Short mmCIF file of N, CA and C and ligand atoms in Angstrom, two decimals:
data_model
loop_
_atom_site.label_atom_id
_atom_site.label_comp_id
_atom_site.label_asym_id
_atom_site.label_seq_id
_atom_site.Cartn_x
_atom_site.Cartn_y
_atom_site.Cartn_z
N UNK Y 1 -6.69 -3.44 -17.29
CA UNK Y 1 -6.68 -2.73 -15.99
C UNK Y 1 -7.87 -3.21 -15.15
N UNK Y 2 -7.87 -3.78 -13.88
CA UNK Y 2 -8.57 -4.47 -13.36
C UNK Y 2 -9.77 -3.00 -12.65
N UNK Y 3 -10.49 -3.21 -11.57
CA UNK Y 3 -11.58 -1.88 -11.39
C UNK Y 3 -10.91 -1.07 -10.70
N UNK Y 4 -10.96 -0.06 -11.11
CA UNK Y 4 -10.21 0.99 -10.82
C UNK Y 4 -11.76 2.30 -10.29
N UNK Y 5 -11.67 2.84 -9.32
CA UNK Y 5 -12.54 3.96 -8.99
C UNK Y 5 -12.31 5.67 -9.80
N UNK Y 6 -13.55 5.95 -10.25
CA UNK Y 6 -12.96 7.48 -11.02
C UNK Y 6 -12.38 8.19 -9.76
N UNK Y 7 -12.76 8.34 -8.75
CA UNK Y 7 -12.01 9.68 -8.15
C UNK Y 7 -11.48 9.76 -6.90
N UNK Y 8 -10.94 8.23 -6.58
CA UNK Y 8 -9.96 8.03 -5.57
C UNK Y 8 -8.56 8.56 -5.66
N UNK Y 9 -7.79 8.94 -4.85
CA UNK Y 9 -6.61 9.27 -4.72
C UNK Y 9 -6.02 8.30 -5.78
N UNK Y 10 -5.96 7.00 -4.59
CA UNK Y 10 -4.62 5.55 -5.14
C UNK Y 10 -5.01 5.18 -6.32
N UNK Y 11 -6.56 5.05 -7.06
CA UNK Y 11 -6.72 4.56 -8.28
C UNK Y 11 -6.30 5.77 -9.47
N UNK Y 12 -6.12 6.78 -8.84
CA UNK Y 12 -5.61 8.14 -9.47
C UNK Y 12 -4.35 7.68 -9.99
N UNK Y 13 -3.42 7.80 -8.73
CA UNK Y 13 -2.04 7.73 -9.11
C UNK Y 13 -1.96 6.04 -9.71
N UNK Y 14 -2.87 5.09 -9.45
CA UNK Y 14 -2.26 4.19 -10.41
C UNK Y 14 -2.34 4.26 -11.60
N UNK Y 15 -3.26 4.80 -12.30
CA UNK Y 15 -3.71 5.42 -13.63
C UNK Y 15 -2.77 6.11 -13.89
N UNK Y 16 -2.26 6.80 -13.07
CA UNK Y 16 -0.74 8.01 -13.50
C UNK Y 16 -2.22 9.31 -14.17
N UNK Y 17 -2.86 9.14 -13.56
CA UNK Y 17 -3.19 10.72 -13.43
C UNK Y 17 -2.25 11.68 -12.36
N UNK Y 18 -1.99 11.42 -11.19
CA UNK Y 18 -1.58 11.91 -10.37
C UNK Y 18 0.21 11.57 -9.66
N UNK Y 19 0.93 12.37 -10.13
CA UNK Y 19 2.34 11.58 -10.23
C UNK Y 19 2.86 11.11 -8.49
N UNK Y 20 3.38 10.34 -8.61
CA UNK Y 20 4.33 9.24 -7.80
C UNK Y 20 4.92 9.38 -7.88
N UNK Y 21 5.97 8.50 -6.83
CA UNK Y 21 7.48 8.16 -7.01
C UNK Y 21 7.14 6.63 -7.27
N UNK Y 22 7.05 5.83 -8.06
CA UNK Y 22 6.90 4.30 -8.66
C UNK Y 22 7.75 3.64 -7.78
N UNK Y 23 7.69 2.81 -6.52
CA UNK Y 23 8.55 1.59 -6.33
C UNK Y 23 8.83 0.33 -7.28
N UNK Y 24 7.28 0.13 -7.30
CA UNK Y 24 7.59 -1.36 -7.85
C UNK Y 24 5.91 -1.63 -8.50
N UNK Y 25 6.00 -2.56 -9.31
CA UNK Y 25 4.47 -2.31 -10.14
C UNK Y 25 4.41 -3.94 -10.81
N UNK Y 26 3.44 -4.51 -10.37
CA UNK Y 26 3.44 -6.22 -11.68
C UNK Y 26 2.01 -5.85 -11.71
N UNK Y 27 1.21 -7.13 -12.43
CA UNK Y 27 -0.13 -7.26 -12.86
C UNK Y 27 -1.10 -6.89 -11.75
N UNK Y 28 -0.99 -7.20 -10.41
CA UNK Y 28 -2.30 -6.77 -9.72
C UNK Y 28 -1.87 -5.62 -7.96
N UNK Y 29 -0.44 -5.17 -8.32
CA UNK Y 29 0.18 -4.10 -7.37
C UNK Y 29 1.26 -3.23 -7.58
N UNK Y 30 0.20 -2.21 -7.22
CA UNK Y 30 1.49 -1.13 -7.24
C UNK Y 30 1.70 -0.28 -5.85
N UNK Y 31 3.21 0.12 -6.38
CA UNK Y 31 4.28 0.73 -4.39
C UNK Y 31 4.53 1.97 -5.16
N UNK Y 32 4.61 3.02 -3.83
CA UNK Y 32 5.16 4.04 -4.41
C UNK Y 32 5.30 4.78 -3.21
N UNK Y 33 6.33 5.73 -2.70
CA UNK Y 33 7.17 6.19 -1.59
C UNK Y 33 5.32 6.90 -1.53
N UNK Y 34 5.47 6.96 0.18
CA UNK Y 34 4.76 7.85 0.89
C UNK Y 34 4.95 9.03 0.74
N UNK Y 35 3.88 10.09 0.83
CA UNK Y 35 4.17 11.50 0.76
C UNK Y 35 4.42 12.11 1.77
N UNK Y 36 4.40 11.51 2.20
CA UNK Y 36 4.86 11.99 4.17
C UNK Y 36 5.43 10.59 4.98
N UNK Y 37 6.35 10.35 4.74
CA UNK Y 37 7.21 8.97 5.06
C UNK Y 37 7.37 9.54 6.73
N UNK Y 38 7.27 8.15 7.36
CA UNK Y 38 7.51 8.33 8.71
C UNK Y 38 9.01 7.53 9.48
N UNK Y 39 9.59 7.27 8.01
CA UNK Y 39 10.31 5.94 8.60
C UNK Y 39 11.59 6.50 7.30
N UNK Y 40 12.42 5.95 7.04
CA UNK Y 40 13.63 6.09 6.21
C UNK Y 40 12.70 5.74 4.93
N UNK Y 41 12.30 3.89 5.02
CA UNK Y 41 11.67 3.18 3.90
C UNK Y 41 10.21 3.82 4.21
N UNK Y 42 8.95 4.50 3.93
CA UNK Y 42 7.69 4.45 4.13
C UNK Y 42 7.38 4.34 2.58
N UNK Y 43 7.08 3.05 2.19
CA UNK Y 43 6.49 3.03 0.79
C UNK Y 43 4.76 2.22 1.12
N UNK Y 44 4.13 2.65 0.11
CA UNK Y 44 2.63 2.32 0.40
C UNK Y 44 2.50 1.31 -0.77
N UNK Y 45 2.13 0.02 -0.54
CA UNK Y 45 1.58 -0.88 -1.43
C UNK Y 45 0.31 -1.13 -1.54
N UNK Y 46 -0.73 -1.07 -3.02
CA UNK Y 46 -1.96 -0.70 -3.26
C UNK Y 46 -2.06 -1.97 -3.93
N UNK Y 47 -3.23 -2.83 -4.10
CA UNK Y 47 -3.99 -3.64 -5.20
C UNK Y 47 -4.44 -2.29 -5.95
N UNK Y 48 -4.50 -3.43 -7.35
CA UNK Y 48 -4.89 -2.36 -8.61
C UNK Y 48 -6.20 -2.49 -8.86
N UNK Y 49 -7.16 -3.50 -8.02
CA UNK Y 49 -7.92 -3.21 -7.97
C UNK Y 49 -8.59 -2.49 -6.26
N UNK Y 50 -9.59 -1.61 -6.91
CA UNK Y 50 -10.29 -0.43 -5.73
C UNK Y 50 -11.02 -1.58 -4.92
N UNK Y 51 -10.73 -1.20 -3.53
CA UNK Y 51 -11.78 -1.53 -2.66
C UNK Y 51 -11.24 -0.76 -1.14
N UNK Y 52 -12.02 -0.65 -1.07
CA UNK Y 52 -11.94 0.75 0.65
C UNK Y 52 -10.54 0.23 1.18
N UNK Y 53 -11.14 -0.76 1.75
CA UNK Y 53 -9.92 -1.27 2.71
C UNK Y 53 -10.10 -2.58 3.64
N UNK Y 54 -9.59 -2.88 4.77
CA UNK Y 54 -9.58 -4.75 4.88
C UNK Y 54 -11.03 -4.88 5.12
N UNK Y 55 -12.06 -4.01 6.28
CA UNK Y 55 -13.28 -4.05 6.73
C UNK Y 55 -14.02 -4.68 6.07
N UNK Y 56 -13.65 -3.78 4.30
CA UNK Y 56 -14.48 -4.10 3.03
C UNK Y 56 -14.19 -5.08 2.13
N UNK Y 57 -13.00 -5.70 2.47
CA UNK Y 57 -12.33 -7.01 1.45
C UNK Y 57 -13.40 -8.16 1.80
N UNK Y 58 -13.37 -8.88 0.35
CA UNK Y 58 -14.24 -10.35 0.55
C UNK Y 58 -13.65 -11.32 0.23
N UNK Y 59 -13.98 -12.84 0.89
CA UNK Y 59 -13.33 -13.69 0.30
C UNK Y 59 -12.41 -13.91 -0.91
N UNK Y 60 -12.86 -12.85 -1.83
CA UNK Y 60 -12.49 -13.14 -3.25
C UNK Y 60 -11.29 -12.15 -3.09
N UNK Y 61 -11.21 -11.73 -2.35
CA UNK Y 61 -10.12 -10.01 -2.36
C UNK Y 61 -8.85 -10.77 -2.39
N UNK Y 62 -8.90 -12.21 -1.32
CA UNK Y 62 -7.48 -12.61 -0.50
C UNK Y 62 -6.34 -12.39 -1.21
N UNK Y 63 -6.42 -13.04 -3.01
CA UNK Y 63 -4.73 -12.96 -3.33
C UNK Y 63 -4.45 -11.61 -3.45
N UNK Y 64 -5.49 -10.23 -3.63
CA UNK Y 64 -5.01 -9.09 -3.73
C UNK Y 64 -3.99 -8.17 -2.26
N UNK Y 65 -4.67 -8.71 -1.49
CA UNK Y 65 -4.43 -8.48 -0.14
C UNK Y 65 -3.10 -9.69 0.13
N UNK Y 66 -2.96 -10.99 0.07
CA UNK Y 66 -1.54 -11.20 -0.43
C UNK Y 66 -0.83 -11.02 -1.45
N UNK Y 67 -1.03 -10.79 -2.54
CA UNK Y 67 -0.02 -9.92 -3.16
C UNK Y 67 0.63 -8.99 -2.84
N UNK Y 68 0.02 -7.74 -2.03
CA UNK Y 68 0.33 -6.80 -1.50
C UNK Y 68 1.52 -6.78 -0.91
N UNK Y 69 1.15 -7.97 0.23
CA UNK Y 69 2.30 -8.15 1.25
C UNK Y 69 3.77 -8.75 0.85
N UNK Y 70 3.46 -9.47 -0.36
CA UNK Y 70 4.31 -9.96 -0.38
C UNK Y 70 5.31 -9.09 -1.49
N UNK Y 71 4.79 -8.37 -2.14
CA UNK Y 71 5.49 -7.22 -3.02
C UNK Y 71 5.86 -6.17 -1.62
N UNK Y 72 5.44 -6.57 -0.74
CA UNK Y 72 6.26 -5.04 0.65
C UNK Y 72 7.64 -5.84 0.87
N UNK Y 73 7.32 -7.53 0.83
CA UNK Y 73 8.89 -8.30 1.58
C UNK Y 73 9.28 -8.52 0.55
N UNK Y 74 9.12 -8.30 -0.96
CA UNK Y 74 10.01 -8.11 -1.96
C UNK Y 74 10.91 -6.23 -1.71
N UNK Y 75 10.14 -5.53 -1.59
CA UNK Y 75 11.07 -4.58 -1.62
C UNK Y 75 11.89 -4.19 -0.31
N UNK Y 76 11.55 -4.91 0.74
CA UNK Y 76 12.26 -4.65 1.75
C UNK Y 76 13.36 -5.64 1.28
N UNK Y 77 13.29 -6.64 0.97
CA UNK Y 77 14.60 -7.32 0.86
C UNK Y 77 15.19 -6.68 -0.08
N UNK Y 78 15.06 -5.47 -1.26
CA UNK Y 78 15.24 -4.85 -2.15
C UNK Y 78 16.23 -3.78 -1.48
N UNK Y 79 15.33 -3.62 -0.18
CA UNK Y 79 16.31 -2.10 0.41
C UNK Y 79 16.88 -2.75 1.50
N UNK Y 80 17.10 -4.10 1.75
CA UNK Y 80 18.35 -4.31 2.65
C UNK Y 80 17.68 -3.80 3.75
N UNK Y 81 16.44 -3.96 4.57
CA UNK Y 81 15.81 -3.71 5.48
C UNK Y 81 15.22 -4.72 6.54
N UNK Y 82 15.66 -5.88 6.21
CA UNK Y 82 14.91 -7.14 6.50
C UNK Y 82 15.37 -7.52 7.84
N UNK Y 83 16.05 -6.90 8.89
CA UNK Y 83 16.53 -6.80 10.02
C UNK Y 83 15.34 -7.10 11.00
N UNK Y 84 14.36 -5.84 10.48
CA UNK Y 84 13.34 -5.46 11.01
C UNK Y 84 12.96 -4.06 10.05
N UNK Y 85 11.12 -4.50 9.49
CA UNK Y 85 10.35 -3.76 9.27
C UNK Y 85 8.65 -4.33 9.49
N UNK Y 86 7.95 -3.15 9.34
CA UNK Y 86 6.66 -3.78 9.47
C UNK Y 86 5.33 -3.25 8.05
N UNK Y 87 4.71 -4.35 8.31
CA UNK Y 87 3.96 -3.81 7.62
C UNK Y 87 2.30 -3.57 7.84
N UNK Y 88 1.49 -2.48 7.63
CA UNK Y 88 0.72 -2.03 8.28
C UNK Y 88 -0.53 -1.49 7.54
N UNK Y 89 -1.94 -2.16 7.91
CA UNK Y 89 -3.24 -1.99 7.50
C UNK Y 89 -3.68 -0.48 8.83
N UNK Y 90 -3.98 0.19 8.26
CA UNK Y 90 -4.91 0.79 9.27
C UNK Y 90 -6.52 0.85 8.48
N UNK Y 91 -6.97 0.50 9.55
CA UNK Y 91 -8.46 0.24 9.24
C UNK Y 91 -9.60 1.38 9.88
N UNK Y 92 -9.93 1.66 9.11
CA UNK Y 92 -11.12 2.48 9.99
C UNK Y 92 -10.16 4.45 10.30
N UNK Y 93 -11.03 4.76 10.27
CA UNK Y 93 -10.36 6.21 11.11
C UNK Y 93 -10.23 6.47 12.38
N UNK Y 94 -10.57 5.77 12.97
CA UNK Y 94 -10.34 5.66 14.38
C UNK Y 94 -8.55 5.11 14.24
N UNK Y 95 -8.31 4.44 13.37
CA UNK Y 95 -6.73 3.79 13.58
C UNK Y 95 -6.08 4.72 12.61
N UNK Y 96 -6.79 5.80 12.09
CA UNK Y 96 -5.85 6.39 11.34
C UNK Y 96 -6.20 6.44 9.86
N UNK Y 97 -6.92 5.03 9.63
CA UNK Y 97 -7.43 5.08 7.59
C UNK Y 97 -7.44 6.95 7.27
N UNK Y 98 -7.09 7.03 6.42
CA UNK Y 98 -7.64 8.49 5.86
C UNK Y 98 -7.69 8.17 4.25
N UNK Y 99 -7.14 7.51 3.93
CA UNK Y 99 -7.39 7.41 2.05
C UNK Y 99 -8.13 5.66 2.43
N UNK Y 100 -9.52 5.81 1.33
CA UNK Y 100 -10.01 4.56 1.59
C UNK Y 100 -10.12 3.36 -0.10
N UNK Y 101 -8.83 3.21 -0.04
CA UNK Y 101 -8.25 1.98 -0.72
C UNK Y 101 -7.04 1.80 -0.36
N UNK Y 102 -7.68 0.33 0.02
CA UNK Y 102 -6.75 -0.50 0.82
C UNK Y 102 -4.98 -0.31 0.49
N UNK Y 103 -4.50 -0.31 1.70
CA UNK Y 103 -3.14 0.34 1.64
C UNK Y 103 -1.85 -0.56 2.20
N UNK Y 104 -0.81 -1.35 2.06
CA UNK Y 104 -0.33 -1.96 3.36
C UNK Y 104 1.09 -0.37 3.40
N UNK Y 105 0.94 -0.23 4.20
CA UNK Y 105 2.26 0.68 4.48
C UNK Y 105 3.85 -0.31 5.04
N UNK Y 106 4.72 -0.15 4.20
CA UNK Y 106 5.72 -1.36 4.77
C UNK Y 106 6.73 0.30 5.30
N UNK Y 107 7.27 -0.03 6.57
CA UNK Y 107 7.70 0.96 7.23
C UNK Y 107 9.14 0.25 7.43
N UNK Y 108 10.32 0.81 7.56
CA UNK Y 108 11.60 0.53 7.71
C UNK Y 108 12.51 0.97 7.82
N UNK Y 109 13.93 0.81 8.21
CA UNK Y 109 14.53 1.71 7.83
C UNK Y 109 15.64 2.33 9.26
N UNK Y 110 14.72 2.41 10.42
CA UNK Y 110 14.92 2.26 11.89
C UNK Y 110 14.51 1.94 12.83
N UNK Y 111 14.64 1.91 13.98
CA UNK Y 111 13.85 1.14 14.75
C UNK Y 111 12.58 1.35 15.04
N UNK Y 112 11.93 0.03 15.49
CA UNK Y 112 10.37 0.51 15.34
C UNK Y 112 9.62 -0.22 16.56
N UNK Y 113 9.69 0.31 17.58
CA UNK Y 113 8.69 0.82 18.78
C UNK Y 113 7.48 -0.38 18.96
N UNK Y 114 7.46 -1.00 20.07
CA UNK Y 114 5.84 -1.80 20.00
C UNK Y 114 5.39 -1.54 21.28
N UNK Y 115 4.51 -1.73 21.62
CA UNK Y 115 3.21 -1.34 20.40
C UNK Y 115 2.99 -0.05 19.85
N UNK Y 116 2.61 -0.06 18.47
CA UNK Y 116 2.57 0.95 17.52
C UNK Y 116 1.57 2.03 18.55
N UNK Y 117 1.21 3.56 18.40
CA UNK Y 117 0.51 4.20 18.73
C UNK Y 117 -1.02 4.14 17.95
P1 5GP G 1 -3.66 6.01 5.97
O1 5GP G 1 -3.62 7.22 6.86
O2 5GP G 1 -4.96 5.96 5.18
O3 5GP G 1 -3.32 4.70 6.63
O4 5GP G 1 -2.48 6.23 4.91
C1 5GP G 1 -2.58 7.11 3.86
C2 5GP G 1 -1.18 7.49 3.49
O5 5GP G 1 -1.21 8.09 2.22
C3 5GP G 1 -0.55 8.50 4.46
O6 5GP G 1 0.64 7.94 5.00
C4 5GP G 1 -0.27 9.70 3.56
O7 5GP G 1 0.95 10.36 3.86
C5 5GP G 1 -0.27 9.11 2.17
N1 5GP G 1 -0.71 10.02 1.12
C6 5GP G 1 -1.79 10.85 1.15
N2 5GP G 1 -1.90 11.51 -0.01
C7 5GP G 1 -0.87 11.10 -0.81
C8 5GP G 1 -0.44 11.44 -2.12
O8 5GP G 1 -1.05 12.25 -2.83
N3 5GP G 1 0.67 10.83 -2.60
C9 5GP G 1 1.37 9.92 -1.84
N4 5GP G 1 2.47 9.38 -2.40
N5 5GP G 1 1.00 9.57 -0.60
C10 5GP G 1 -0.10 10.15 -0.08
ZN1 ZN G 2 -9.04 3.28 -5.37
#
């Protein structure tokens, strides 16, 4: 198990202290439906390893931060969503961050509005 934080939310539920709905899970990411979905698809994809979020990623972070993404366009092509979906860092609390490990939110499902609010 790569570093995991004692008392974050996401390193919670990846531990399965804290139950999920599991999308999808390999060696360095795990998905699991939003708890407040805004979209049909709102699933949240996490690296398994902790780090705040993009502000705080370092050079060394990159394949975690692509992995991510690319396990969101694995499951969108999974849910037949690939029409159009997006996928989404919010950084900072000013854009919204409220849990701080890094998150991509892949949103889908219906139509989706630009520019985002
Ligand atoms: P942020 O606002 O940081 O970009 O995204 C955090 C997301 O985590 C929100 O969309 C919120 O609904 C979701 N969330 C917060 N707490 C939980 C939880 O305990 N379980 C799940 N599955 N999602 C959560
Ligand atoms: Zn964490």
């Amino acid at each position: 198990m790569p570093d995991t934080n004692q008392d974050c939310l996401f390193c919670r539920i990846i531990r399965g202290e804290i139950p999920a709905k599991k999308v999808y899970e390999d060696e360095q990411v795990f998905a699991f439906e939003d708890i407040d979905p805004k979209a049909p698809t709102h699933v949240l994809v996490v690296p398994k390893k902790h780090f705040a979020g993009l502000k705080e990623a370092r050079a060394e972070d990159a394949e975690w931060i692509g992995r991510c993404h690319l396990a969101a366009a694995h499951i969108a092509r999974q849910r037949n969503i690939e029409n159009g979906y997006r996928t989404v860092l919010n950084v900072g609390p000013g854009a919204g961050q409220s849990v701080f490990h890094l998150h991509v939110h892949l949103l889908g499902g219906r139509a989706l509005g630009w520019p985002p609010g």
